[in-house]
Tab-separated table of C-alpha atoms in Angstrom:
chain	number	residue	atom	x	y	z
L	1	UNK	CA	0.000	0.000	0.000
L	2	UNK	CA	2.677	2.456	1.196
L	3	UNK	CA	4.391	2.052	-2.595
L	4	UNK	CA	0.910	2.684	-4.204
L	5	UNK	CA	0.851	6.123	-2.595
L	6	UNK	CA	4.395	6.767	-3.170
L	7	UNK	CA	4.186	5.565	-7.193
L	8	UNK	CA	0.836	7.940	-7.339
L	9	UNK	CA	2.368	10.769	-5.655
L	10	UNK	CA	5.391	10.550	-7.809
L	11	UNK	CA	2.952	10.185	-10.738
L	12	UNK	CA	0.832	13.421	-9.586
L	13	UNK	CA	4.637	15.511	-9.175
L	14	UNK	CA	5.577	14.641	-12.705
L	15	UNK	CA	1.981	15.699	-13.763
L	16	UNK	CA	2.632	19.054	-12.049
L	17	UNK	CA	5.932	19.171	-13.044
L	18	UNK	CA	5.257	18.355	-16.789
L	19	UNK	CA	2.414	20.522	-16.704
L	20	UNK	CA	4.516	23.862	-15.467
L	21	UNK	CA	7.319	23.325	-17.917
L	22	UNK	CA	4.751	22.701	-21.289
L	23	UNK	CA	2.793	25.763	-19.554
L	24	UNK	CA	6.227	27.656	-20.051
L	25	UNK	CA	6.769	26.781	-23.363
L	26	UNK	CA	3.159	27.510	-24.434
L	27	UNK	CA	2.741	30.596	-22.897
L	28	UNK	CA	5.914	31.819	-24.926
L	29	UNK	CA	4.082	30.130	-28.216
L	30	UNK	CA	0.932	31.762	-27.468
L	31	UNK	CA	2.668	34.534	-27.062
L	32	UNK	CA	4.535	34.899	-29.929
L	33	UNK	CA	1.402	34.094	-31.883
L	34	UNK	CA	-0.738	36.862	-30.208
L	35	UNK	CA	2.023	39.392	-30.585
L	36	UNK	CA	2.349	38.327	-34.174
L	37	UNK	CA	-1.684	38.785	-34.815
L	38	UNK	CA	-1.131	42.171	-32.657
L	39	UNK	CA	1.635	43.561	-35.325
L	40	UNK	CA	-0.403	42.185	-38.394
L	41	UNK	CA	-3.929	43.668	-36.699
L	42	UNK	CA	-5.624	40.699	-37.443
L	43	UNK	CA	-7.958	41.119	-34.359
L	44	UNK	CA	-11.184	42.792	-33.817
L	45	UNK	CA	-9.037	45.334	-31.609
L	46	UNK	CA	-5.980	46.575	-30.054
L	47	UNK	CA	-4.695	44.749	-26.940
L	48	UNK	CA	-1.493	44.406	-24.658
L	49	UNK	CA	-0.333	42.900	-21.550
L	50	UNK	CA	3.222	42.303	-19.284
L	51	UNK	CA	2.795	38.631	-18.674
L	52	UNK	CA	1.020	35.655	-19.645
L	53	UNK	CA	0.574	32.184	-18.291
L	54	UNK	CA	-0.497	28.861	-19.696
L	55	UNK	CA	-2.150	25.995	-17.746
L	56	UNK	CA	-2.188	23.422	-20.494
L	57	UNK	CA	-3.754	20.762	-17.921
L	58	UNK	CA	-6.788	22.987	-17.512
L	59	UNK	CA	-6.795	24.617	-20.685
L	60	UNK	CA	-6.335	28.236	-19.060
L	61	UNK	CA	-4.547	31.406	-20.271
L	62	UNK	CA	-3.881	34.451	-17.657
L	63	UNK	CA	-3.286	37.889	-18.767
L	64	UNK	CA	-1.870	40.272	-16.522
L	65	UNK	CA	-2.184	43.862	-16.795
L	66	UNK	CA	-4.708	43.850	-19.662
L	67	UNK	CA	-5.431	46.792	-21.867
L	68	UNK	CA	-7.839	46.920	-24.363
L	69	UNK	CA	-8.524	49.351	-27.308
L	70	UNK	CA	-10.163	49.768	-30.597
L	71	UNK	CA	-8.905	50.144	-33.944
L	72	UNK	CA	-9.600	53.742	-33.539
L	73	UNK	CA	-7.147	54.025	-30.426
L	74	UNK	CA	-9.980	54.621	-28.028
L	75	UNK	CA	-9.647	52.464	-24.577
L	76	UNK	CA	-12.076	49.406	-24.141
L	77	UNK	CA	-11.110	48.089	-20.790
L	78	UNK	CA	-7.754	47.529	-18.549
L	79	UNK	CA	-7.815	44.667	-15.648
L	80	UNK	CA	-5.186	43.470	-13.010
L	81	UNK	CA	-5.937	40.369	-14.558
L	82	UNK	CA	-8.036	38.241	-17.392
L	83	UNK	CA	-8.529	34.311	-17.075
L	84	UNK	CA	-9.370	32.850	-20.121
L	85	UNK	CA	-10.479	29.348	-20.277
L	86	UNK	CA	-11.496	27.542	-23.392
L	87	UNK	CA	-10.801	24.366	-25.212
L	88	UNK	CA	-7.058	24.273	-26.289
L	89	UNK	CA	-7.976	23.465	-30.183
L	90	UNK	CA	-10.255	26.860	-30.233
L	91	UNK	CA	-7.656	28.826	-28.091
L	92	UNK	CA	-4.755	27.662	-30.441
L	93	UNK	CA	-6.613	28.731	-33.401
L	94	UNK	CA	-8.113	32.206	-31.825
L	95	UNK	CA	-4.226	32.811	-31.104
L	96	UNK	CA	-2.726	31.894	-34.740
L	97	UNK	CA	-5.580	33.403	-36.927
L	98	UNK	CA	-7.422	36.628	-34.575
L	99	UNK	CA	-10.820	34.240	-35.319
L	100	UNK	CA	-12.719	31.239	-34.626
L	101	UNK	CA	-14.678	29.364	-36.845
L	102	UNK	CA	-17.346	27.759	-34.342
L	103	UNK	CA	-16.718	28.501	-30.180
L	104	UNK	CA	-17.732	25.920	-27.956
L	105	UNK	CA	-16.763	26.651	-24.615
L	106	UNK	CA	-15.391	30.418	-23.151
L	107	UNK	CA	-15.144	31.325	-19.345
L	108	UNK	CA	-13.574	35.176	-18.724
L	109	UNK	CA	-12.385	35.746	-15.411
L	110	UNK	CA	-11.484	39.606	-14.993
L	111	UNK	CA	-9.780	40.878	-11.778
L	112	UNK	CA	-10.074	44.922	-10.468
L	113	UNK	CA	-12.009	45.431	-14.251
L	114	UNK	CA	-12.120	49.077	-15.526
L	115	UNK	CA	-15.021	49.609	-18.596
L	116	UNK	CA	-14.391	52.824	-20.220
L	117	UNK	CA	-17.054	52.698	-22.542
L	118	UNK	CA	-16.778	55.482	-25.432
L	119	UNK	CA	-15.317	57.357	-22.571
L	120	UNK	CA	-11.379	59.135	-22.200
L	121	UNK	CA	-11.622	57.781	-18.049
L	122	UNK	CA	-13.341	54.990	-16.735
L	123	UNK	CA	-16.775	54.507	-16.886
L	124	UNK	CA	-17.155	51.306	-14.368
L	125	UNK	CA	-15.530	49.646	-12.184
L	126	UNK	CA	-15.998	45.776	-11.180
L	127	UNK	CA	-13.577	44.080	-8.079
L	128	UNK	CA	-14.227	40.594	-10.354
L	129	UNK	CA	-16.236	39.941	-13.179
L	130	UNK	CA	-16.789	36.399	-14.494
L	131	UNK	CA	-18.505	35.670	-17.811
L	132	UNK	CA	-19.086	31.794	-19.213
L	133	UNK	CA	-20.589	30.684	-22.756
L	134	UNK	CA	-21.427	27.085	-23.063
L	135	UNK	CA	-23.007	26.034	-26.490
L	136	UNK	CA	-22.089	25.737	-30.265
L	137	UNK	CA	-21.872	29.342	-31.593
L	138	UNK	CA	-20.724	29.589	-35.545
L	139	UNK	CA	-19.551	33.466	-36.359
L	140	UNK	CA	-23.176	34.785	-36.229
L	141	UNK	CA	-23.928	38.173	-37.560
L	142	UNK	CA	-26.780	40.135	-38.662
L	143	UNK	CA	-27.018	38.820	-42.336
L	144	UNK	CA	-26.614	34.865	-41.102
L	145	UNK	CA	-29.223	35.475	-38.031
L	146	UNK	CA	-32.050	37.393	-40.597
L	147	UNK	CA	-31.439	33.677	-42.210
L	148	UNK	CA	-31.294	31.593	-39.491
L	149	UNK	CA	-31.434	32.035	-35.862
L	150	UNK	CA	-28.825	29.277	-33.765
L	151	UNK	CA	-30.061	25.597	-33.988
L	152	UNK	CA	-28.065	24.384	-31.268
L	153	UNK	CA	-28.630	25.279	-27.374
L	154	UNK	CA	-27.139	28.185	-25.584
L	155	UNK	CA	-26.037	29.265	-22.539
L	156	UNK	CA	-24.348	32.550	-20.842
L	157	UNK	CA	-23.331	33.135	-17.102
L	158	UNK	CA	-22.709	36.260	-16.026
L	159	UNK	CA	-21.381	37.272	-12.432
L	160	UNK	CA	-19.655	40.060	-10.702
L	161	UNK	CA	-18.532	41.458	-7.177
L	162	UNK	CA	-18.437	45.263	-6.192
L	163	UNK	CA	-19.721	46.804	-9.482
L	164	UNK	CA	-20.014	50.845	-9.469
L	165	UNK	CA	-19.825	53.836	-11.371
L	166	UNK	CA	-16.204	54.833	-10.987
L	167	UNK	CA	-15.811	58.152	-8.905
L	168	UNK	CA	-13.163	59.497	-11.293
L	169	UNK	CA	-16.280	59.620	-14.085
L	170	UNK	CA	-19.462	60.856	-11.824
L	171	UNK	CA	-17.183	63.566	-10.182
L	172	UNK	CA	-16.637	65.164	-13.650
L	173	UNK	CA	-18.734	68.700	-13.812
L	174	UNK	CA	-21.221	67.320	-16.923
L	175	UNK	CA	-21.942	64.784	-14.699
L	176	UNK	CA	-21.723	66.144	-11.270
L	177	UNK	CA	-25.701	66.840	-10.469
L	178	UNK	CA	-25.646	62.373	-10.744
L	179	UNK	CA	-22.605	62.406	-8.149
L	180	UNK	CA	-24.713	62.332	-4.781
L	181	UNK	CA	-27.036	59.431	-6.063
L	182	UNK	CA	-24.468	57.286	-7.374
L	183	UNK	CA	-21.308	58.241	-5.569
L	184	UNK	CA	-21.826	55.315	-2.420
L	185	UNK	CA	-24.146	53.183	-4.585
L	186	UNK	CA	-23.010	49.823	-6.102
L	187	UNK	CA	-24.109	45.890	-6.921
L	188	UNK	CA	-22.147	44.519	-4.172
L	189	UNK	CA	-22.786	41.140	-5.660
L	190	UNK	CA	-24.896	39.979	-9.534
L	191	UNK	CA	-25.696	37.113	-11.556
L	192	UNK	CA	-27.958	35.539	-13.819
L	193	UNK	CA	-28.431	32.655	-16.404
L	194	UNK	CA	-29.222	33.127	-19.915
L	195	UNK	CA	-30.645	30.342	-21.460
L	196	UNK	CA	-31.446	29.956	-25.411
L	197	UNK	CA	-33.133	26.530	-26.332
L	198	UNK	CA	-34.457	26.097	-30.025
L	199	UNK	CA	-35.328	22.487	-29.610
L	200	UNK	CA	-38.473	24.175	-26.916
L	201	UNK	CA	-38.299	27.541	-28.495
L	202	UNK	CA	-37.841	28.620	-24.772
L	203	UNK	CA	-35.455	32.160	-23.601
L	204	UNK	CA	-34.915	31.840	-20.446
L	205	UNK	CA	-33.149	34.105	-17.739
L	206	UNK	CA	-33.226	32.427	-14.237
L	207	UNK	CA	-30.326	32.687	-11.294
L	208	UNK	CA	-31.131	36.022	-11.219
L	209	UNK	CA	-29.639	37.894	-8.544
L	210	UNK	CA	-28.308	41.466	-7.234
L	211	UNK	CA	-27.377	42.627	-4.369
L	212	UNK	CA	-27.039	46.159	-3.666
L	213	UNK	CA	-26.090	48.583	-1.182
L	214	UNK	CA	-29.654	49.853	-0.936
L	215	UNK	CA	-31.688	46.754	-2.238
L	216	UNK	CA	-31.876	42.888	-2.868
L	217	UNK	CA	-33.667	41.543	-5.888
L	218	UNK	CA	-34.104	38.257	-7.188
L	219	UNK	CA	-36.312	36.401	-10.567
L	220	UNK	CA	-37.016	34.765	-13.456
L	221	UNK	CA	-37.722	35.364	-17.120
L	222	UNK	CA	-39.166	32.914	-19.271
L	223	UNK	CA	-40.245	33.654	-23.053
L	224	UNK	CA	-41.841	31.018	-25.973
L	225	UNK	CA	-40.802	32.321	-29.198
L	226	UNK	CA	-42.080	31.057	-32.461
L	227	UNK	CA	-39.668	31.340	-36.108
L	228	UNK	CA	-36.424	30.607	-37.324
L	229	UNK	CA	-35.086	33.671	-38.309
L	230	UNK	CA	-34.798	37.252	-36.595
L	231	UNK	CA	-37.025	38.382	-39.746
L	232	UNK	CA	-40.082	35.961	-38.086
L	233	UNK	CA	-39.023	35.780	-34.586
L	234	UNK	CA	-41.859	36.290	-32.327
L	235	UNK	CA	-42.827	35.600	-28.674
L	236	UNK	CA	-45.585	33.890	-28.059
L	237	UNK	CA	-45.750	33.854	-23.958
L	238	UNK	CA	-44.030	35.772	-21.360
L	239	UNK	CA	-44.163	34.293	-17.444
L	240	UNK	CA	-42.014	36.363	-14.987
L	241	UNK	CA	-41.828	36.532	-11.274
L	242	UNK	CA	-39.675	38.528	-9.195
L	243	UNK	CA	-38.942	39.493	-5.794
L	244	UNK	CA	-37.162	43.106	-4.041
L	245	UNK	CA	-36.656	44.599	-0.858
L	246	UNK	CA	-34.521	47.526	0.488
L	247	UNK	CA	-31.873	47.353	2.858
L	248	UNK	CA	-32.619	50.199	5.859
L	249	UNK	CA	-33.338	53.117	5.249
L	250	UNK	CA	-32.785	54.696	1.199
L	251	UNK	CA	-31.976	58.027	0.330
L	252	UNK	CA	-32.052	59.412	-2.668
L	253	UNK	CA	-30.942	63.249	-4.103
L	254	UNK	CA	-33.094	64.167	-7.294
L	255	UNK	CA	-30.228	65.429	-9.705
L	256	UNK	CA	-32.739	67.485	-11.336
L	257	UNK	CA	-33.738	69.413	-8.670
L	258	UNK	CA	-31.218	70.628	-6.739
L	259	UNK	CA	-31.560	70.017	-2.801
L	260	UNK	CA	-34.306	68.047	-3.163
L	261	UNK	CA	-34.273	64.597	-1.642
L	262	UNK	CA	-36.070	61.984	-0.369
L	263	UNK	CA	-35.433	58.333	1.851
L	264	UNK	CA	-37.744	55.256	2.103
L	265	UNK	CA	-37.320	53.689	5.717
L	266	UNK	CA	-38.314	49.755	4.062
L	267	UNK	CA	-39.656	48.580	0.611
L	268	UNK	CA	-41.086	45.506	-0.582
L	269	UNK	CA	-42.172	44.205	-3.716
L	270	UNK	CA	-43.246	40.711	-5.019
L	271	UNK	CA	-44.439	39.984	-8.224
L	272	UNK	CA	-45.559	37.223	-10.899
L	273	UNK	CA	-47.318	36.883	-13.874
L	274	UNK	CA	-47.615	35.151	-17.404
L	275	UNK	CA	-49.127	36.604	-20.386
L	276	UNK	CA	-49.395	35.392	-24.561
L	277	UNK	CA	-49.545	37.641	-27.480
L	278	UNK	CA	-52.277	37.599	-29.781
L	279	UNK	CA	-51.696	38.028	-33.596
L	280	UNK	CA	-49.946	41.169	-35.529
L	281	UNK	CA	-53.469	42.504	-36.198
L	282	UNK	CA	-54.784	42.359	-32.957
L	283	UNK	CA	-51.844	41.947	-29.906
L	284	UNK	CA	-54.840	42.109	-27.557
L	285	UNK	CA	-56.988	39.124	-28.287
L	286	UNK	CA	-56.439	35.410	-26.484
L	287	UNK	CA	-54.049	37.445	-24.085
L	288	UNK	CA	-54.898	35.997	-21.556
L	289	UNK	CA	-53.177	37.908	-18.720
L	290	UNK	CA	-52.506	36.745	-15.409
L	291	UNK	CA	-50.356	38.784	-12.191
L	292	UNK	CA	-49.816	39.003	-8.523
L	293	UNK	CA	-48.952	41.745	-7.049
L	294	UNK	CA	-47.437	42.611	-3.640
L	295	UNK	CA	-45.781	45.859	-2.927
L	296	UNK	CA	-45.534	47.846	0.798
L	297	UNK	CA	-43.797	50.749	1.019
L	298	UNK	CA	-42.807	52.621	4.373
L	299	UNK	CA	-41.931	56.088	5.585
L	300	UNK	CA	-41.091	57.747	2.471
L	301	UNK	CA	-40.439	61.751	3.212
L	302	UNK	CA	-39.046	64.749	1.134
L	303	UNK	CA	-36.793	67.083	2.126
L	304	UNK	CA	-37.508	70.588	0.553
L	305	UNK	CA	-34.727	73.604	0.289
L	306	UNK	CA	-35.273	76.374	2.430
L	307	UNK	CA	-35.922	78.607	-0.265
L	308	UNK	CA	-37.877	76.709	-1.938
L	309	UNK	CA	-40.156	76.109	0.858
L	310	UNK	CA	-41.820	79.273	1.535
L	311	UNK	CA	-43.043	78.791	-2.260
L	312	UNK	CA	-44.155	75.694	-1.699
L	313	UNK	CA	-45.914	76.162	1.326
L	314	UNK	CA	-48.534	78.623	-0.538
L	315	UNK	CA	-49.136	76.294	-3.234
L	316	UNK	CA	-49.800	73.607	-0.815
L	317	UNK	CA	-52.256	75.697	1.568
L	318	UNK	CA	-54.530	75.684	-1.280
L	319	UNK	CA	-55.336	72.051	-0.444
L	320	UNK	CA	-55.054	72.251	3.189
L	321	UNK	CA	-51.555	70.711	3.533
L	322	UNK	CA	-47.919	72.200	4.331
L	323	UNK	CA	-44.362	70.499	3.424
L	324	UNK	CA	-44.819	68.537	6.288
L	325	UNK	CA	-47.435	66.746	5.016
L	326	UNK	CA	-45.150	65.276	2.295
L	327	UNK	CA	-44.601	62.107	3.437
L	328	UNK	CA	-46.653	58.794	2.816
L	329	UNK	CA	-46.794	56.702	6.321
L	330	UNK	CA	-47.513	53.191	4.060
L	331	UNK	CA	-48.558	52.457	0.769
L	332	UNK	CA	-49.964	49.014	0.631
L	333	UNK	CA	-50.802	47.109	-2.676
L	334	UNK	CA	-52.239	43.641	-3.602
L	335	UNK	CA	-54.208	42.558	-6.228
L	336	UNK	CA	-53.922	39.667	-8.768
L	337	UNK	CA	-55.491	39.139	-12.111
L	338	UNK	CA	-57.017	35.339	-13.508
L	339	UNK	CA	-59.361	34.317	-15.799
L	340	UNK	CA	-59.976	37.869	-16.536
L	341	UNK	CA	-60.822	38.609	-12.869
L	342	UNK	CA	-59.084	41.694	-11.295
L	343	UNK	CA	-59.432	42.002	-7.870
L	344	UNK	CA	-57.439	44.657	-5.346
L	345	UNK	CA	-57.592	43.928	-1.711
L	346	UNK	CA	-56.099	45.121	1.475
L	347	UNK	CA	-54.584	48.157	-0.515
L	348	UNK	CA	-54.011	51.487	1.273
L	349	UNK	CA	-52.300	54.885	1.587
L	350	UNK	CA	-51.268	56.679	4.941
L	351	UNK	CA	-50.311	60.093	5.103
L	352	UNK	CA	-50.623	62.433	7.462
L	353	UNK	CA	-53.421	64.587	6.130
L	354	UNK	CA	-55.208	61.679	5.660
L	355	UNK	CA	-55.905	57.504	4.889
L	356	UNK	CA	-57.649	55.420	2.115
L	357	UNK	CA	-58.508	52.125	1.771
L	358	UNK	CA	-59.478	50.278	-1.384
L	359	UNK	CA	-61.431	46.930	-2.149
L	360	UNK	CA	-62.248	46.363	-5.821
L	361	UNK	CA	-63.320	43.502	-8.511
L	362	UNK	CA	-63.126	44.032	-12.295
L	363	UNK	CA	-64.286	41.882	-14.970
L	364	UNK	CA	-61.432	42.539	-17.571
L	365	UNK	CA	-62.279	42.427	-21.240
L	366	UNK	CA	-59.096	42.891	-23.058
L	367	UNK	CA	-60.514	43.766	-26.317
L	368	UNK	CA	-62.423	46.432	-25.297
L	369	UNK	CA	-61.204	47.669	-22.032
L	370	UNK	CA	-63.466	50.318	-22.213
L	371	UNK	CA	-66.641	47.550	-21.837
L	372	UNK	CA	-64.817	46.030	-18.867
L	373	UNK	CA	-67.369	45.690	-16.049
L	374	UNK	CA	-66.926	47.586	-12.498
L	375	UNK	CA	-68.374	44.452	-10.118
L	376	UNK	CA	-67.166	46.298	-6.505
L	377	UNK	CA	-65.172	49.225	-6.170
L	378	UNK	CA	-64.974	51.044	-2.687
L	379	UNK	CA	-62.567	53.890	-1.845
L	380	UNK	CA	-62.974	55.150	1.652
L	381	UNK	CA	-60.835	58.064	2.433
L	382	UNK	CA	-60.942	58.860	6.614
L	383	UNK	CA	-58.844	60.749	9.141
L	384	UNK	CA	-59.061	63.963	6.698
L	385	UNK	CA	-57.248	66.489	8.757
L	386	UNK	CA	-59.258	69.640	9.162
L	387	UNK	CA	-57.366	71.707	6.148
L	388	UNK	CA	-58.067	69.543	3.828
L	389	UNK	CA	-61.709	69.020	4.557
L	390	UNK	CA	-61.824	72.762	4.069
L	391	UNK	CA	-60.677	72.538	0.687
L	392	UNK	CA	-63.352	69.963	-0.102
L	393	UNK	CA	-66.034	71.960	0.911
L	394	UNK	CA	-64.877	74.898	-1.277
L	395	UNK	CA	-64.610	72.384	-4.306
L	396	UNK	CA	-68.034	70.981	-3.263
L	397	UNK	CA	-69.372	74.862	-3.437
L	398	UNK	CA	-67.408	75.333	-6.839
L	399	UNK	CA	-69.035	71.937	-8.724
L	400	UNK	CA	-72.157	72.671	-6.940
L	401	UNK	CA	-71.861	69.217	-5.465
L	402	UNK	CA	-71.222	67.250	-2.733
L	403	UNK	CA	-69.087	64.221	-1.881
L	404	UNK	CA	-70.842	60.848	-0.770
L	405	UNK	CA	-70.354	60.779	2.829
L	406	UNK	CA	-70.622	57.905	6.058
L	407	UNK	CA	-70.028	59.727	8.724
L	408	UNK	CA	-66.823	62.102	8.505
L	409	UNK	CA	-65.768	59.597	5.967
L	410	UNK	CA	-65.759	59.849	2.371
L	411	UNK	CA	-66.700	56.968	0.412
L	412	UNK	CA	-66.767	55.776	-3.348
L	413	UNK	CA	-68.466	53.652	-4.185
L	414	UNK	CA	-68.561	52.396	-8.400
L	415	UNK	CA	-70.378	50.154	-10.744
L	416	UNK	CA	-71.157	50.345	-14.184
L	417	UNK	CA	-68.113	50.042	-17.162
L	418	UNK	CA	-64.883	51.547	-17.277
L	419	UNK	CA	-66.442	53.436	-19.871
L	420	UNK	CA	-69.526	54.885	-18.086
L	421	UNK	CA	-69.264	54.385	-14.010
L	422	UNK	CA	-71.421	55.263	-11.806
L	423	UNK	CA	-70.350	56.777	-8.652
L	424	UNK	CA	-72.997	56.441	-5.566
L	425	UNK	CA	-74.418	59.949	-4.340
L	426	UNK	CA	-73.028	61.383	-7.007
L	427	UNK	CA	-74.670	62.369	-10.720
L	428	UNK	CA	-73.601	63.636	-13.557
């Protein structure tokens, strides 16, 4: 037993050992051949590095100090570091030619990844960014895909780690009103699935992750398609769900107004749904929609500039409300939607100059939305502080009307069509 391990560790040396010397002499190959493609400019674009390494057992190349430009001189990208791995029959002939005929098999690895993006500084910035392609993929352009979209299946991974907007770029004065609201602000981990299947005519995007410093999302993305070619591609379905939620309290700076800003103490959102197309002529017909909706919403405030306050304040007095009053306690949603049913329950608003509750069911007609039938709708609107009942009263005097009342609440209540409602207590 004891010489089995020995002979299998001395096997597993030379392994290692044949494997780092061939690396050696591959990575100067490669190297030539690369530099040789560089000189004769028979890649897509411009590219340079200090070192390279070659892990024939694994089929791996590693760039270091990568720098990437176009034809035209302007900068792509620059990393700390690139991984490439890819079958060693593709790589040899990416490295000797600047092409491939068919690729198979591609996993990027980038380390401390800058993405300049049309621009002279960098645009983005990623701490690692890891991109894999698994399927059959001939040179595909626009002229082959108009005759014939990829009959084999497909696959891309995408994930990354730390992903901003660099500070060097959002600092820069064109861009400077965007600085506040993107400056601390980045995907602190992302990834998703893309998934292309012609033998089920199926597109699929599932895995799907972020994480952010302000929120968490997560879904799926499903589409049937029908054709061959780009010219009679066409989705047929659509099912989707997703789910969200904030991380503490967000604050956000509206770039277009200055001073201006706003914060939600906790967010929520779930959602799902499926949906099929009808024909060119008439999108609408067999759609067949069907959704669930969650979303609840906490504490969001504004926060006004001084000077514009005073303004604001007038405008606002004409309703019966002040700046303070610019802030919704909770916003509360559900409703779903089958079999042409829409129904809203335990939906709500807070604020402080007043609550409303609403309860409603909708016969949908998709056709003719308009003929869509009002079964229950009932908006009560209580707690009205005493400024803004005095505005209602003046429009009441104004319209020569008055609003349906239950006590000191006000109530709407609808049947009828989408089209012609009828409000109770109220005519027109």
């Amino acid at each position: 037993m004891r010489k089995i391990f020995i002979t299998v560790g001395v096997l597993i040396a030379i392994t290692l050992l044949g494997n780092f010397v061939y690396g050696i002499q591959l990575a100067q190959k490669v190297d030539e051949n690369l530099k040789l493609g560089i000189d004769k400019g028979v890649f897509p674009f411009e590219f340079s590095y200090t070192k390279l390494r070659v892990n024939p057992l694994f089929s791996e190349f590693t760039f270091y100090n990568l720098d990437v430009k176009s034809k035209e001189k302007e900068q792509i990208l620059q990393a700390d570091k690139l991984g490439v791995n890819m079958k060693y029959k593709e790589a040899l002939e990416l490295s000797q030619n600047g092409k491939l005929e068919k690729l198979t098999f591609l996993n990027l690895k980038f380390d401390e990844l800058d993405l300049y993006m049309g621009e002279t500084i960098a645009v983005m910035e990623a701490e690692k960014l890891n991109l894999e392609f698994d399927g059959s993929l001939d040179q595909f352009n626009k002229e082959t895909l108009m005759a014939q979209l990829p009959t084999e299946k497909q696959e891309l991974y995408f994930d990354v780690k730390n992903l901003r907007m660099s500070s060097d770029f959002i600092n820069q004065d064109k861009f400077k009103m965007y600085a506040a609201m993107y400056a601390d602000k980045e995907i602190t981990s992302g990834k998703c699935r893309l998934l292309f299947n012609p033998d089920t005519h199926h597109i699929t995007l599932n895995e799907m992750e972020f994480l952010t410093s302000d929120y968490d999302m997560e879904g799926e993305f499903d589409m049937e398609y029908e054709g061959l070619k780009i010219d009679d591609f066409k989705p047929k379905s659509i099912a989707f769900n997703s789910a969200s939620h904030s991380n503490g309290t967000v604050s956000i700076e509206n770039p277009m107004l200055s001073g201006f800003k706003y914060s939600i103490d906790s967010f929520e959102n779930d959602m799902s749904g499926k949906f099929k197309f009808g024909s060119e002529d008439n999108p609408m017909e067999g759609m067949e929609p069907e959704f669930d909706i969650h979303m609840d919403l906490k504490g969001m405030s504004f926060e006004v500039p001084e000077e514009q306050k005073v303004q604001l304040n007038a405008q606002l007095s004409m309703v019966g409300l002040t700046t303070d009053d610019l802030k919704i306690n909770e916003f509360l949603v559900n409703s779903h939607l089958k079999d042409g049913k829409l129904t809203v329950e335990d939906t709500r608003i807070l604020l402080p100059a007043f609550k409303a509750n609403l309860l409603a069911d909708l016969n949908m007609k998709f056709n003719a939305p308009n003929e869509s039938e009002i079964e229950a709708f009932n908006l009560k609107i209580s707690d009205i502080n005493p400024g803004v009942k005095n505005s209602l009263q003046n429009i009441e005097q104004m319209l020569g009307f008055t609003f349906p009342m239950e006590g000191d609440d006000i109530v709407f209540e609808v049947k009828g069509s989408l089209a012609n409602p009828q409000v109770k207590g109220i005519h027109y």
